[in-house]
mmCIF file with all atom_site columns, C-alpha atoms in Angstrom:
data_model
loop_
_atom_site.group_PDB
_atom_site.id
_atom_site.type_symbol
_atom_site.label_atom_id
_atom_site.label_alt_id
_atom_site.label_comp_id
_atom_site.label_asym_id
_atom_site.label_entity_id
_atom_site.label_seq_id
_atom_site.pdbx_PDB_ins_code
_atom_site.Cartn_x
_atom_site.Cartn_y
_atom_site.Cartn_z
_atom_site.occupancy
_atom_site.B_iso_or_equiv
_atom_site.pdbx_formal_charge
_atom_site.auth_seq_id
_atom_site.auth_comp_id
_atom_site.auth_asym_id
_atom_site.auth_atom_id
_atom_site.pdbx_PDB_model_num
ATOM 1   C CA . HIS A 1 1   ? 7.245   8.123    4.598  1.00 51.00 ? 1   HIS A CA 1
ATOM 2   C CA . SER A 1 2   ? 5.135   10.596   4.996  1.00 54.00 ? 2   SER A CA 1
ATOM 3   C CA . SER A 1 3   ? 3.489   13.308   3.182  1.00 53.00 ? 3   SER A CA 1
ATOM 4   C CA . GLY A 1 4   ? 2.518   15.581   6.627  1.00 54.00 ? 4   GLY A CA 1
ATOM 5   C CA . LEU A 1 5   ? -1.167  16.209   5.265  1.00 54.00 ? 5   LEU A CA 1
ATOM 6   C CA . THR A 1 6   ? -2.758  15.886   8.549  1.00 54.00 ? 6   THR A CA 1
ATOM 7   C CA . ASN A 1 7   ? -5.699  15.974   5.894  1.00 58.00 ? 7   ASN A CA 1
ATOM 8   C CA . PRO A 1 8   ? -5.950  15.329   2.548  1.00 54.00 ? 8   PRO A CA 1
ATOM 9   C CA . ASN A 1 9   ? -9.298  16.080   2.108  1.00 61.00 ? 9   ASN A CA 1
ATOM 10  C CA . ALA A 1 10  ? -8.834  19.666   3.719  1.00 60.00 ? 10  ALA A CA 1
ATOM 11  C CA . VAL A 1 11  ? -9.468  23.020   0.844  1.00 67.00 ? 11  VAL A CA 1
ATOM 12  C CA . SER A 1 12  ? -7.490  26.322   1.229  1.00 73.00 ? 12  SER A CA 1
ATOM 13  C CA . THR A 1 13  ? -8.555  28.864   2.084  1.00 76.00 ? 13  THR A CA 1
ATOM 14  C CA . PHE A 1 14  ? -9.807  30.678   -1.699 1.00 71.00 ? 14  PHE A CA 1
ATOM 15  C CA . ALA A 1 15  ? -10.295 27.536   -3.098 1.00 71.00 ? 15  ALA A CA 1
ATOM 16  C CA . ALA A 1 16  ? -13.590 28.437   -3.776 1.00 70.00 ? 16  ALA A CA 1
ATOM 17  C CA . GLY A 1 17  ? -11.945 32.266   -5.258 1.00 72.00 ? 17  GLY A CA 1
ATOM 18  C CA . ALA A 1 18  ? -11.084 35.600   -3.061 1.00 73.00 ? 18  ALA A CA 1
ATOM 19  C CA . ALA A 1 19  ? -13.702 37.011   -0.950 1.00 76.00 ? 19  ALA A CA 1
ATOM 20  C CA . THR A 1 20  ? -13.242 40.991   -1.732 1.00 74.00 ? 20  THR A CA 1
ATOM 21  C CA . THR A 1 21  ? -13.949 40.300   -5.564 1.00 72.00 ? 21  THR A CA 1
ATOM 22  C CA . VAL A 1 22  ? -17.667 38.893   -5.266 1.00 62.00 ? 22  VAL A CA 1
ATOM 23  C CA . GLY A 1 23  ? -19.123 40.519   -8.481 1.00 58.00 ? 23  GLY A CA 1
ATOM 24  C CA . ARG A 1 24  ? -21.203 43.082   -8.418 1.00 53.00 ? 24  ARG A CA 1
ATOM 25  C CA . ASN A 1 25  ? -24.400 41.569   -8.823 1.00 55.00 ? 25  ASN A CA 1
ATOM 26  C CA . SER A 1 26  ? -23.955 40.911   -5.384 1.00 56.00 ? 26  SER A CA 1
ATOM 27  C CA . VAL A 1 27  ? -25.767 44.453   -4.638 1.00 61.00 ? 27  VAL A CA 1
ATOM 28  C CA . ASP A 1 28  ? -29.381 44.421   -4.581 1.00 73.00 ? 28  ASP A CA 1
ATOM 29  C CA . GLU A 1 29  ? -30.949 47.011   -7.330 1.00 83.00 ? 29  GLU A CA 1
ATOM 30  C CA . THR A 1 30  ? -32.761 48.632   -4.845 1.00 87.00 ? 30  THR A CA 1
ATOM 31  C CA . LEU A 1 31  ? -30.151 50.623   -2.786 1.00 84.00 ? 31  LEU A CA 1
ATOM 32  C CA . HIS A 1 32  ? -28.379 51.740   -6.759 1.00 82.00 ? 32  HIS A CA 1
ATOM 33  C CA . ARG A 1 33  ? -31.993 53.412   -7.123 1.00 87.00 ? 33  ARG A CA 1
ATOM 34  C CA . ARG A 1 34  ? -32.860 54.975   -3.673 1.00 87.00 ? 34  ARG A CA 1
ATOM 35  C CA . ALA A 1 35  ? -29.133 56.281   -3.512 1.00 84.00 ? 35  ALA A CA 1
ATOM 36  C CA . ALA A 1 36  ? -30.415 57.568   -7.166 1.00 85.00 ? 36  ALA A CA 1
ATOM 37  C CA . THR A 1 37  ? -33.352 59.414   -5.545 1.00 87.00 ? 37  THR A CA 1
ATOM 38  C CA . ALA A 1 38  ? -31.350 60.171   -2.826 1.00 86.00 ? 38  ALA A CA 1
ATOM 39  C CA . GLU A 1 39  ? -29.150 62.163   -4.551 1.00 86.00 ? 39  GLU A CA 1
ATOM 40  C CA . THR A 1 40  ? -31.109 64.118   -6.279 1.00 88.00 ? 40  THR A CA 1
ATOM 41  C CA . VAL A 1 41  ? -32.118 66.279   -3.276 1.00 88.00 ? 41  VAL A CA 1
ATOM 42  C CA . LEU A 1 42  ? -28.386 66.560   -2.106 1.00 88.00 ? 42  LEU A CA 1
ATOM 43  C CA . SER A 1 43  ? -27.243 69.670   -2.657 1.00 91.00 ? 43  SER A CA 1
ATOM 44  C CA . ASN A 1 44  ? -23.098 69.661   -3.882 1.00 91.00 ? 44  ASN A CA 1
ATOM 45  C CA . GLU A 1 45  ? -21.594 70.297   -1.218 1.00 94.00 ? 45  GLU A CA 1
ATOM 46  C CA . VAL A 1 46  ? -23.200 67.060   0.482  1.00 91.00 ? 46  VAL A CA 1
ATOM 47  C CA . LYS A 1 47  ? -22.201 65.469   -2.282 1.00 89.00 ? 47  LYS A CA 1
ATOM 48  C CA . ALA A 1 48  ? -18.656 65.363   -2.519 1.00 93.00 ? 48  ALA A CA 1
ATOM 49  C CA . LYS A 1 49  ? -18.578 64.802   1.008  1.00 94.00 ? 49  LYS A CA 1
ATOM 50  C CA . ILE A 1 50  ? -20.551 62.143   0.845  1.00 92.00 ? 50  ILE A CA 1
ATOM 51  C CA . GLU A 1 51  ? -17.843 61.600   -2.507 1.00 92.00 ? 51  GLU A CA 1
ATOM 52  C CA . LYS A 1 52  ? -14.559 61.877   -0.390 1.00 95.00 ? 52  LYS A CA 1
ATOM 53  C CA . ILE A 1 53  ? -15.986 59.195   2.229  1.00 94.00 ? 53  ILE A CA 1
ATOM 54  C CA . GLU A 1 54  ? -16.974 57.141   -0.495 1.00 92.00 ? 54  GLU A CA 1
ATOM 55  C CA . ALA A 1 55  ? -13.511 57.823   -2.424 1.00 94.00 ? 55  ALA A CA 1
ATOM 56  C CA . LYS A 1 56  ? -11.659 57.016   1.289  1.00 95.00 ? 56  LYS A CA 1
ATOM 57  C CA . ASP A 1 57  ? -13.757 54.294   2.214  1.00 93.00 ? 57  ASP A CA 1
ATOM 58  C CA . ALA A 1 58  ? -12.988 52.800   -1.632 1.00 93.00 ? 58  ALA A CA 1
ATOM 59  C CA . LYS A 1 59  ? -9.031  53.126   -0.905 1.00 95.00 ? 59  LYS A CA 1
ATOM 60  C CA . GLN A 1 60  ? -9.636  50.747   2.523  1.00 95.00 ? 60  GLN A CA 1
ATOM 61  C CA . LEU A 1 61  ? -11.625 48.824   0.002  1.00 91.00 ? 61  LEU A CA 1
ATOM 62  C CA . SER A 1 62  ? -8.471  48.713   -2.264 1.00 93.00 ? 62  SER A CA 1
ATOM 63  C CA . LYS A 1 63  ? -6.231  47.949   -0.033 1.00 94.00 ? 63  LYS A CA 1
ATOM 64  C CA . ILE A 1 64  ? -8.000  45.165   1.517  1.00 92.00 ? 64  ILE A CA 1
ATOM 65  C CA . ILE A 1 65  ? -7.956  43.974   -2.022 1.00 91.00 ? 65  ILE A CA 1
ATOM 66  C CA . GLN A 1 66  ? -4.499  44.230   -2.723 1.00 93.00 ? 66  GLN A CA 1
ATOM 67  C CA . ASN A 1 67  ? -3.919  42.278   0.898  1.00 92.00 ? 67  ASN A CA 1
ATOM 68  C CA . GLU A 1 68  ? -6.496  39.070   -0.277 1.00 92.00 ? 68  GLU A CA 1
ATOM 69  C CA . GLY A 1 69  ? -4.601  39.442   -3.600 1.00 91.00 ? 69  GLY A CA 1
ATOM 70  C CA . LYS A 1 70  ? -0.623  39.406   -1.453 1.00 92.00 ? 70  LYS A CA 1
ATOM 71  C CA . ALA A 1 71  ? -2.148  36.734   1.084  1.00 92.00 ? 71  ALA A CA 1
ATOM 72  C CA . GLU A 1 72  ? -3.978  34.744   -2.264 1.00 91.00 ? 72  GLU A CA 1
ATOM 73  C CA . ASP A 1 73  ? -0.479  35.073   -3.897 1.00 92.00 ? 73  ASP A CA 1
ATOM 74  C CA . LYS A 1 74  ? 0.770   33.194   -0.920 1.00 94.00 ? 74  LYS A CA 1
ATOM 75  C CA . LEU A 1 75  ? -0.526  31.229   -0.614 1.00 93.00 ? 75  LEU A CA 1
ATOM 76  C CA . LEU A 1 76  ? -0.451  30.184   -3.969 1.00 92.00 ? 76  LEU A CA 1
ATOM 77  C CA . LYS A 1 77  ? 3.422   30.522   -3.933 1.00 95.00 ? 77  LYS A CA 1
ATOM 78  C CA . THR A 1 78  ? 3.850   27.565   -0.454 1.00 94.00 ? 78  THR A CA 1
ATOM 79  C CA . SER A 1 79  ? 0.940   25.099   -2.320 1.00 93.00 ? 79  SER A CA 1
ATOM 80  C CA . ILE A 1 80  ? 3.190   24.695   -5.422 1.00 95.00 ? 80  ILE A CA 1
ATOM 81  C CA . LYS A 1 81  ? 6.084   24.098   -2.264 1.00 96.00 ? 81  LYS A CA 1
ATOM 82  C CA . GLU A 1 82  ? 4.325   21.747   -0.737 1.00 95.00 ? 82  GLU A CA 1
ATOM 83  C CA . LEU A 1 83  ? 3.181   20.296   -4.128 1.00 95.00 ? 83  LEU A CA 1
ATOM 84  C CA . ALA A 1 84  ? 6.044   20.120   -5.459 1.00 97.00 ? 84  ALA A CA 1
ATOM 85  C CA . ARG A 1 85  ? 8.082   18.539   -1.955 1.00 97.00 ? 85  ARG A CA 1
ATOM 86  C CA . ILE A 1 86  ? 4.815   16.228   -1.810 1.00 97.00 ? 86  ILE A CA 1
ATOM 87  C CA . GLN A 1 87  ? 5.273   14.925   -6.159 1.00 97.00 ? 87  GLN A CA 1
ATOM 88  C CA . LYS A 1 88  ? 9.576   14.578   -4.980 1.00 97.00 ? 88  LYS A CA 1
ATOM 89  C CA . ILE A 1 89  ? 8.727   11.989   -2.166 1.00 97.00 ? 89  ILE A CA 1
ATOM 90  C CA . GLN A 1 90  ? 6.290   10.263   -4.312 1.00 97.00 ? 90  GLN A CA 1
ATOM 91  C CA . LYS A 1 91  ? 9.136   9.916    -6.893 1.00 96.00 ? 91  LYS A CA 1
ATOM 92  C CA . ALA A 1 92  ? 11.118  8.609    -4.193 1.00 97.00 ? 92  ALA A CA 1
ATOM 93  C CA . ALA A 1 93  ? 8.068   6.488    -3.089 1.00 97.00 ? 93  ALA A CA 1
ATOM 94  C CA . ALA A 1 94  ? 7.970   4.967    -6.835 1.00 97.00 ? 94  ALA A CA 1
ATOM 95  C CA . ALA A 1 95  ? 12.293  4.786    -7.221 1.00 96.00 ? 95  ALA A CA 1
ATOM 96  C CA . GLU A 1 96  ? 11.340  2.351    -4.198 1.00 97.00 ? 96  GLU A CA 1
ATOM 97  C CA . GLU A 1 97  ? 8.672   0.441    -5.262 1.00 97.00 ? 97  GLU A CA 1
ATOM 98  C CA . ALA A 1 98  ? 10.333  -0.425   -8.211 1.00 97.00 ? 98  ALA A CA 1
ATOM 99  C CA . SER A 1 99  ? 13.559  -1.083   -6.323 1.00 97.00 ? 99  SER A CA 1
ATOM 100 C CA . THR A 1 100 ? 11.424  -3.408   -4.234 1.00 98.00 ? 100 THR A CA 1
ATOM 101 C CA . ILE A 1 101 ? 9.507   -5.299   -7.003 1.00 97.00 ? 101 ILE A CA 1
ATOM 102 C CA . THR A 1 102 ? 13.141  -6.017   -8.897 1.00 97.00 ? 102 THR A CA 1
ATOM 103 C CA . ALA A 1 103 ? 14.592  -7.193   -4.932 1.00 98.00 ? 103 ALA A CA 1
ATOM 104 C CA . HIS A 1 104 ? 10.852  -9.505   -4.331 1.00 98.00 ? 104 HIS A CA 1
ATOM 105 C CA . ALA A 1 105 ? 11.498  -10.692  -8.135 1.00 98.00 ? 105 ALA A CA 1
ATOM 106 C CA . LYS A 1 106 ? 15.460  -11.546  -7.436 1.00 98.00 ? 106 LYS A CA 1
ATOM 107 C CA . ALA A 1 107 ? 13.965  -13.159  -4.752 1.00 98.00 ? 107 ALA A CA 1
ATOM 108 C CA . VAL A 1 108 ? 11.249  -15.664  -5.942 1.00 98.00 ? 108 VAL A CA 1
ATOM 109 C CA . LYS A 1 109 ? 13.643  -16.583  -8.919 1.00 98.00 ? 109 LYS A CA 1
ATOM 110 C CA . LEU A 1 110 ? 16.153  -17.447  -5.896 1.00 98.00 ? 110 LEU A CA 1
ATOM 111 C CA . GLU A 1 111 ? 13.262  -19.282  -3.311 1.00 98.00 ? 111 GLU A CA 1
ATOM 112 C CA . GLN A 1 112 ? 12.447  -21.407  -6.965 1.00 98.00 ? 112 GLN A CA 1
ATOM 113 C CA . LYS A 1 113 ? 15.986  -22.688  -8.103 1.00 98.00 ? 113 LYS A CA 1
ATOM 114 C CA . LEU A 1 114 ? 16.699  -23.928  -4.248 1.00 98.00 ? 114 LEU A CA 1
ATOM 115 C CA . ASN A 1 115 ? 13.150  -25.373  -3.986 1.00 98.00 ? 115 ASN A CA 1
ATOM 116 C CA . LYS A 1 116 ? 13.933  -26.987  -6.861 1.00 98.00 ? 116 LYS A CA 1
ATOM 117 C CA . ALA A 1 117 ? 18.117  -27.546  -5.749 1.00 98.00 ? 117 ALA A CA 1
ATOM 118 C CA . TYR A 1 118 ? 16.110  -29.012  -2.057 1.00 98.00 ? 118 TYR A CA 1
ATOM 119 C CA . LEU A 1 119 ? 13.462  -31.239  -3.923 1.00 98.00 ? 119 LEU A CA 1
ATOM 120 C CA . ASP A 1 120 ? 16.013  -32.638  -6.067 1.00 98.00 ? 120 ASP A CA 1
ATOM 121 C CA . ALA A 1 121 ? 18.659  -33.161  -2.994 1.00 98.00 ? 121 ALA A CA 1
ATOM 122 C CA . LYS A 1 122 ? 15.799  -34.370  -0.984 1.00 98.00 ? 122 LYS A CA 1
ATOM 123 C CA . ALA A 1 123 ? 14.333  -36.808  -3.329 1.00 98.00 ? 123 ALA A CA 1
ATOM 124 C CA . LYS A 1 124 ? 18.585  -38.074  -4.148 1.00 98.00 ? 124 LYS A CA 1
ATOM 125 C CA . TRP A 1 125 ? 18.942  -38.982  -0.331 1.00 98.00 ? 125 TRP A CA 1
ATOM 126 C CA . GLU A 1 126 ? 15.391  -40.343  -0.354 1.00 98.00 ? 126 GLU A CA 1
ATOM 127 C CA . ALA A 1 127 ? 16.011  -42.983  -2.809 1.00 97.00 ? 127 ALA A CA 1
ATOM 128 C CA . ALA A 1 128 ? 19.574  -43.797  -1.100 1.00 98.00 ? 128 ALA A CA 1
ATOM 129 C CA . VAL A 1 129 ? 17.579  -44.152  2.501  1.00 98.00 ? 129 VAL A CA 1
ATOM 130 C CA . ALA A 1 130 ? 15.849  -46.599  0.283  1.00 97.00 ? 130 ALA A CA 1
ATOM 131 C CA . ASP A 1 131 ? 18.494  -48.237  -1.479 1.00 98.00 ? 131 ASP A CA 1
ATOM 132 C CA . LEU A 1 132 ? 20.336  -48.119  1.975  1.00 98.00 ? 132 LEU A CA 1
ATOM 133 C CA . LYS A 1 133 ? 17.324  -49.858  3.665  1.00 97.00 ? 133 LYS A CA 1
ATOM 134 C CA . SER A 1 134 ? 18.028  -52.341  0.869  1.00 97.00 ? 134 SER A CA 1
ATOM 135 C CA . LYS A 1 135 ? 21.480  -53.059  1.723  1.00 98.00 ? 135 LYS A CA 1
ATOM 136 C CA . GLU A 1 136 ? 21.166  -53.324  5.069  1.00 97.00 ? 136 GLU A CA 1
ATOM 137 C CA . GLU A 1 137 ? 18.375  -56.108  4.533  1.00 97.00 ? 137 GLU A CA 1
ATOM 138 C CA . LYS A 1 138 ? 20.459  -57.613  1.666  1.00 97.00 ? 138 LYS A CA 1
ATOM 139 C CA . LEU A 1 139 ? 23.100  -57.355  4.267  1.00 97.00 ? 139 LEU A CA 1
ATOM 140 C CA . ALA A 1 140 ? 21.298  -58.730  7.070  1.00 97.00 ? 140 ALA A CA 1
ATOM 141 C CA . SER A 1 141 ? 19.944  -61.746  4.992  1.00 97.00 ? 141 SER A CA 1
ATOM 142 C CA . ALA A 1 142 ? 23.127  -62.669  4.357  1.00 97.00 ? 142 ALA A CA 1
ATOM 143 C CA . ARG A 1 143 ? 24.627  -62.624  7.940  1.00 97.00 ? 143 ARG A CA 1
ATOM 144 C CA . GLU A 1 144 ? 22.061  -65.208  8.807  1.00 97.00 ? 144 GLU A CA 1
ATOM 145 C CA . HIS A 1 145 ? 22.814  -67.548  6.014  1.00 97.00 ? 145 HIS A CA 1
ATOM 146 C CA . GLY A 1 146 ? 25.799  -67.171  6.069  1.00 96.00 ? 146 GLY A CA 1
ATOM 147 C CA . GLN A 1 147 ? 25.167  -67.548  10.178 1.00 96.00 ? 147 GLN A CA 1
ATOM 148 C CA . THR A 1 148 ? 23.382  -70.568  8.782  1.00 97.00 ? 148 THR A CA 1
ATOM 149 C CA . GLN A 1 149 ? 25.705  -72.078  7.155  1.00 97.00 ? 149 GLN A CA 1
ATOM 150 C CA . THR A 1 150 ? 29.019  -71.617  9.242  1.00 96.00 ? 150 THR A CA 1
ATOM 151 C CA . ALA A 1 151 ? 26.696  -73.390  11.951 1.00 95.00 ? 151 ALA A CA 1
ATOM 152 C CA . LEU A 1 152 ? 25.882  -76.082  9.301  1.00 96.00 ? 152 LEU A CA 1
ATOM 153 C CA . VAL A 1 153 ? 29.324  -76.864  8.594  1.00 96.00 ? 153 VAL A CA 1
ATOM 154 C CA . LYS A 1 154 ? 30.734  -76.926  12.415 1.00 96.00 ? 154 LYS A CA 1
ATOM 155 C CA . GLU A 1 155 ? 27.926  -79.612  12.679 1.00 95.00 ? 155 GLU A CA 1
ATOM 156 C CA . LYS A 1 156 ? 28.956  -81.606  9.324  1.00 96.00 ? 156 LYS A CA 1
ATOM 157 C CA . VAL A 1 157 ? 32.616  -80.737  10.691 1.00 96.00 ? 157 VAL A CA 1
ATOM 158 C CA . LEU A 1 158 ? 31.861  -82.615  13.760 1.00 95.00 ? 158 LEU A CA 1
ATOM 159 C CA . GLU A 1 159 ? 29.711  -85.249  12.376 1.00 95.00 ? 159 GLU A CA 1
ATOM 160 C CA . VAL A 1 160 ? 32.689  -85.593  10.377 1.00 96.00 ? 160 VAL A CA 1
ATOM 161 C CA . GLU A 1 161 ? 34.933  -85.726  13.349 1.00 95.00 ? 161 GLU A CA 1
ATOM 162 C CA . ALA A 1 162 ? 32.748  -88.189  14.982 1.00 94.00 ? 162 ALA A CA 1
ATOM 163 C CA . LEU A 1 163 ? 32.517  -90.103  11.713 1.00 95.00 ? 163 LEU A CA 1
ATOM 164 C CA . ARG A 1 164 ? 36.581  -90.126  11.723 1.00 95.00 ? 164 ARG A CA 1
ATOM 165 C CA . ALA A 1 165 ? 36.614  -91.605  15.020 1.00 94.00 ? 165 ALA A CA 1
ATOM 166 C CA . GLN A 1 166 ? 34.675  -93.931  14.542 1.00 95.00 ? 166 GLN A CA 1
ATOM 167 C CA . LYS A 1 167 ? 36.300  -95.150  11.033 1.00 94.00 ? 167 LYS A CA 1
ATOM 168 C CA . ALA A 1 168 ? 39.213  -94.677  12.607 1.00 94.00 ? 168 ALA A CA 1
ATOM 169 C CA . THR A 1 169 ? 38.395  -97.617  14.916 1.00 95.00 ? 169 THR A CA 1
ATOM 170 C CA . ASP A 1 170 ? 36.484  -99.597  12.783 1.00 94.00 ? 170 ASP A CA 1
ATOM 171 C CA . ASP A 1 171 ? 39.504  -99.697  10.541 1.00 93.00 ? 171 ASP A CA 1
ATOM 172 C CA . ARG A 1 172 ? 42.098  -101.073 13.946 1.00 95.00 ? 172 ARG A CA 1
ATOM 173 C CA . GLU A 1 173 ? 38.622  -102.978 14.784 1.00 94.00 ? 173 GLU A CA 1
ATOM 174 C CA . ARG A 1 174 ? 39.137  -104.658 10.642 1.00 93.00 ? 174 ARG A CA 1
ATOM 175 C CA . GLN A 1 175 ? 42.555  -105.076 10.729 1.00 93.00 ? 175 GLN A CA 1
ATOM 176 C CA . ALA A 1 176 ? 42.983  -106.559 14.122 1.00 91.00 ? 176 ALA A CA 1
ATOM 177 C CA . LYS A 1 177 ? 39.976  -108.426 13.087 1.00 90.00 ? 177 LYS A CA 1
ATOM 178 C CA . LEU A 1 178 ? 41.600  -109.703 10.434 1.00 90.00 ? 178 LEU A CA 1
ATOM 179 C CA . ALA A 1 179 ? 44.558  -110.397 12.716 1.00 89.00 ? 179 ALA A CA 1
ATOM 180 C CA . SER A 1 180 ? 43.415  -112.523 14.705 1.00 89.00 ? 180 SER A CA 1
ATOM 181 C CA . LEU A 1 181 ? 41.883  -114.862 11.423 1.00 89.00 ? 181 LEU A CA 1
ATOM 182 C CA . LYS A 1 182 ? 44.825  -114.426 10.023 1.00 89.00 ? 182 LYS A CA 1
ATOM 183 C CA . ASN A 1 183 ? 46.933  -115.647 12.903 1.00 86.00 ? 183 ASN A CA 1
ATOM 184 C CA . PRO A 1 184 ? 44.415  -117.637 15.522 1.00 78.00 ? 184 PRO A CA 1
ATOM 185 C CA . ALA A 1 185 ? 46.949  -118.515 18.567 1.00 73.00 ? 185 ALA A CA 1
ATOM 186 C CA . ILE A 1 186 ? 46.843  -113.872 18.883 1.00 62.00 ? 186 ILE A CA 1
#
């Protein structure tokens, strides 16, 4: 949100005081002496005429001073309204900052909680991957061992079948030999 100020270093018109209320000390003292000296030679009629002009000038100057006072009052009221508006924006900005601090803290807390859960899950996953790899290696080893044993069994079965066939043949030949020995005519 913008405060609307274009130049924050700008100073208001009356920051150094009103221009028309400059102290009388600014008028040179020699002017007073000169006027007093000149007045001593003037007639009452001329003095009255000058005083009438001075009164008219004073009245005009008085209006100018009053108008300047009104302008200064108006500027002060406007500046107070602007200050109130800016202060309202500041209050809203402070409230927004407070709510974003709270939201940020909640987000940090949630991120930390989820990060912990993620790291815990990742550690469990990594353990599961290692366990799976170990089990796969054991399975491969068991299969290889099973295949080796199956091959040995097949080999042994062939050997036993050959021995059985040999023994069966030997048994027949033995029986035939025994029979021929008991009965030589055959």
